XYZ file of C-alpha atoms in Angstrom:
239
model
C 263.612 20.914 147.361
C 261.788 18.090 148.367
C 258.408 15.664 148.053
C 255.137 15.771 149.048
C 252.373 13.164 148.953
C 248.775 14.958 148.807
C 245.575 13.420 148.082
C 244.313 16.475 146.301
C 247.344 16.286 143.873
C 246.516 12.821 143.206
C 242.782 13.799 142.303
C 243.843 16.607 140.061
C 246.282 14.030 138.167
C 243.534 11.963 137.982
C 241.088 14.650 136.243
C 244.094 15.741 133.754
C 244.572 12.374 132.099
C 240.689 11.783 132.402
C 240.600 15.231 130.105
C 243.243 14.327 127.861
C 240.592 11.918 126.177
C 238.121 15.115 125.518
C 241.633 17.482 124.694
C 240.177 18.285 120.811
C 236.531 18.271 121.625
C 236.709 20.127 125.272
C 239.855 21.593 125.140
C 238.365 24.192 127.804
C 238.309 20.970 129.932
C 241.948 20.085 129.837
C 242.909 23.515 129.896
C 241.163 23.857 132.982
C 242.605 20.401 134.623
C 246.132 21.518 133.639
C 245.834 24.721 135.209
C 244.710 23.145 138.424
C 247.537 21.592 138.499
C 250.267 24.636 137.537
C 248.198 26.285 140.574
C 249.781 24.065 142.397
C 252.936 25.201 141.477
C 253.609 22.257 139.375
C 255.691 23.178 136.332
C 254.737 22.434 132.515
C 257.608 19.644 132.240
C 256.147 17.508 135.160
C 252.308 18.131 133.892
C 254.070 16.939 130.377
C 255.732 13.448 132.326
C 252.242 12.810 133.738
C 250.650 13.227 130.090
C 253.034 11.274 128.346
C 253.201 8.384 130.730
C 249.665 7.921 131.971
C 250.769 7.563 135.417
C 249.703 9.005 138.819
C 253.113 10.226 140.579
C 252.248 9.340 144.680
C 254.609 11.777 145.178
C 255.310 15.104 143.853
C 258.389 16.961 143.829
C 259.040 20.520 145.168
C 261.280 22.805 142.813
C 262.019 26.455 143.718
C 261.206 29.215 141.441
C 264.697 31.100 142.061
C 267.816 29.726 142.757
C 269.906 30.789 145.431
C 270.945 29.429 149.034
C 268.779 27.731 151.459
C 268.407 30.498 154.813
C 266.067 28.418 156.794
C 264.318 25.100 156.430
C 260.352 25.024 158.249
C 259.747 21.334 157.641
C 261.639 17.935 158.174
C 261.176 14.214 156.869
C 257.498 13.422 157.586
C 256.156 16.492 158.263
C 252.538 17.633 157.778
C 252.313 20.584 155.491
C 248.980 22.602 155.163
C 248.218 25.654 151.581
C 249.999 28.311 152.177
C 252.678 27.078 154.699
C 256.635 28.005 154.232
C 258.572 25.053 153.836
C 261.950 27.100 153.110
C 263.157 30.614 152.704
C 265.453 31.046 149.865
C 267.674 34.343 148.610
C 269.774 34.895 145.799
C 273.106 36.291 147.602
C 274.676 37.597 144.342
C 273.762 40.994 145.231
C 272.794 41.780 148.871
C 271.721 45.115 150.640
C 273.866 46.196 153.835
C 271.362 47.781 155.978
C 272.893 51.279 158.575
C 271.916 52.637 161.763
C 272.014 56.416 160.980
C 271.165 58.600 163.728
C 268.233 61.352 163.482
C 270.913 63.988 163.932
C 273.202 62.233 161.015
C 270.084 62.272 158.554
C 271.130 65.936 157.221
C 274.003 64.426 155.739
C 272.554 61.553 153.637
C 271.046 61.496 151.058
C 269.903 58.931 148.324
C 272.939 58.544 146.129
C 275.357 59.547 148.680
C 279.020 57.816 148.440
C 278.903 55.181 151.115
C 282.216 52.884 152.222
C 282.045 50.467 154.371
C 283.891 47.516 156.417
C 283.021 44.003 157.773
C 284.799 42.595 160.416
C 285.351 38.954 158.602
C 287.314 40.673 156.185
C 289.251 43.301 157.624
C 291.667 44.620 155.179
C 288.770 44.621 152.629
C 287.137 48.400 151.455
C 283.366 48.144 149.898
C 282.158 50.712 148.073
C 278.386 51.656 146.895
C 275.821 54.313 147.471
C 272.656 55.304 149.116
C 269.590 53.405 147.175
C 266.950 53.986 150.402
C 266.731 56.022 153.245
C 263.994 55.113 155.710
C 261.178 57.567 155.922
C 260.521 56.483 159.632
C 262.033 57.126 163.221
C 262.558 54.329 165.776
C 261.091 55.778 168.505
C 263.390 54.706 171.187
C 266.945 54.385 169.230
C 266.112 57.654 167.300
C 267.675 56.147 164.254
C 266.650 55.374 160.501
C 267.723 52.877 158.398
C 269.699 53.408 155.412
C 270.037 50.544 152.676
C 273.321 50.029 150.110
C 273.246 47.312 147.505
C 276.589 46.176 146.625
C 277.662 43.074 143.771
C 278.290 40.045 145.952
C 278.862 37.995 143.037
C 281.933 36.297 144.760
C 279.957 35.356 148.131
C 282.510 37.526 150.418
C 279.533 38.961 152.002
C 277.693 36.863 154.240
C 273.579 37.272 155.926
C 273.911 38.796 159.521
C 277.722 40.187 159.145
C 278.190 43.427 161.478
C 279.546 46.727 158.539
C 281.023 49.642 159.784
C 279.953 52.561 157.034
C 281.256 56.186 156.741
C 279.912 59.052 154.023
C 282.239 61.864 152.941
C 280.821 65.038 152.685
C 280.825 68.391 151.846
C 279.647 71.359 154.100
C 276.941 73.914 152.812
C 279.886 76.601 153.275
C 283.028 75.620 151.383
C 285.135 77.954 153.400
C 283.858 76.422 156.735
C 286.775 74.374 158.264
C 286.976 73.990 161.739
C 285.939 71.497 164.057
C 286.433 72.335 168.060
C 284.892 69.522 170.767
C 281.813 70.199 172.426
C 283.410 70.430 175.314
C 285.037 73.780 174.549
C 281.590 75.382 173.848
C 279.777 77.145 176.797
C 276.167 77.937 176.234
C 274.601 81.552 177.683
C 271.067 81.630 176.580
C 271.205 81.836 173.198
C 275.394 82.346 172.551
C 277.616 79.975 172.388
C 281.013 80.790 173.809
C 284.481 79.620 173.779
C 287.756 80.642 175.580
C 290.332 81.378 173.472
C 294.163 82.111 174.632
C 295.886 85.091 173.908
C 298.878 84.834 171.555
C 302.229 86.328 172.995
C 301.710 86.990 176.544
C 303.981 85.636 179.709
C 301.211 84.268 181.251
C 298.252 82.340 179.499
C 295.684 84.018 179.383
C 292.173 83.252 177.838
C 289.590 85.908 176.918
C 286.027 84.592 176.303
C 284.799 84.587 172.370
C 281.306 84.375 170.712
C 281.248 81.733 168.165
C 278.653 81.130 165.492
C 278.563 77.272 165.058
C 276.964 75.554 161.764
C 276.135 72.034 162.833
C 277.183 68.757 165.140
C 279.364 66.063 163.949
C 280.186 63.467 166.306
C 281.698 64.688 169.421
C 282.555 68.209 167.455
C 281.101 71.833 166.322
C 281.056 72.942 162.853
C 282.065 76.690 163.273
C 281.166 79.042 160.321
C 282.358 82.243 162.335
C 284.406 83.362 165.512
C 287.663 81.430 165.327
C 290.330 81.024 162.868
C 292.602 78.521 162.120
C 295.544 77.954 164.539
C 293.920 79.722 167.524
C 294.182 77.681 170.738
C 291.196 77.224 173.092
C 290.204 75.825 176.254
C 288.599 72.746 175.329
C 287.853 71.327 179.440
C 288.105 72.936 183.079
């Protein structure tokens, strides 16, 4: 990743190969001086090349614990670099989570291990499929949505950090024998009943006749109706 050139590195080399000559009668000693320098994040085959040679390395170099691809990059050619900065930030894209706005209304319907499909925009002709690994236990305040996580394989690097996903769930209502959607337009609210006009098969004129409707639940721009309507019957849905 890259090199670095510290004094305190040098110092620590310097105290390994001065232990290596008290290895069988301290080994505490060089145990200790070897650590120092795998806290450093050094790893056993450089401390080895230092051993074996007997020589100081001016400079030492930077390897990453994970592979994967480079997201950002904090520090350039000559930089100064203090314990405990971030030089880079790395992630291993072969399997990515797709993060969802779900609204608090929505959150009824979701639940961890729920069937999830989704879309990106890059690739439009392309279906995803995975499921629900996380639903997020908090509100945004302002949005009033939660977040809800999907990890999907991304083995062949279609899938790309910051890509917009479009997401729909499938799902089945607590009544199986509930069918009907009608818009919320159609529904007129009169204290606590909810009303809908309905027209009246067969007659020369239309004619509507007002109808109390039980209604289940929201989805999108539509009521779930468990009870007032049936299948077929035309209503007034604006005006």
């Amino acid at each position: 990743m890259a090199s670095v050139y510290s004094p305190e590195l040098i110092v620590a080399q310097q105290e390994l190969l001065q232990s290596l000559t008290y290895k069988q009668s301290n080994p505490v000693l060089y145990r200790a001086a070897r650590n120092k320098l795998k806290n450093w994040k050094i790893s056993d085959v450089e401390i080895d090349k230092i051993e074996q040679s007997g020589n100081i390395m001016t400079e030492m170099k930077v390897h990453s614990h994970h592979s994967g691809v480079v997201l950002k990059k904090y520090v350039n050619t000559g930089d100064h670099a203090q314990l405990g900065d971030v030089l880079f930030e790395i992630a291993d894209l072969s399997k990515v989570w797709i993060l969802f706005d779900a609204y608090e209304k929505d959150l009824q319907w979701i639940t961890t291990g729920t069937n999830l499909v989704f879309s990106v925009a890059a690739i439009p002709n392309r279906i995803f499929s995975s499921t629900v690994s996380f639903i997020d236990p908090i509100i945004d305040p302002k949005s009033r949505i939660a977040k809800v996580r999907v990890e999907i394989d991304n083995s062949l690097g279609l899938l790309k950090p910051e890509m917009f996903a479009n997401g729909t769930i499938k799902v089945k209502t607590k009544n199986e024998s509930t069918k009907l959607l009608v818009p919320q337009s159609a529904v007129l609210w009169t204290g606590k009943r909810s009303l809908v006009y309905v027209k009246k098969p067969n007659s020369e004129t239309p004619v509507f006749e007002f109808r109390q409707i039980t209604i289940s639940t929201r989805i999108d721009d539509n009521y779930l109706i468990e009870d007032g309507l049936e299948e077929g019957e035309e209503i007034v849905t604006k005006g």
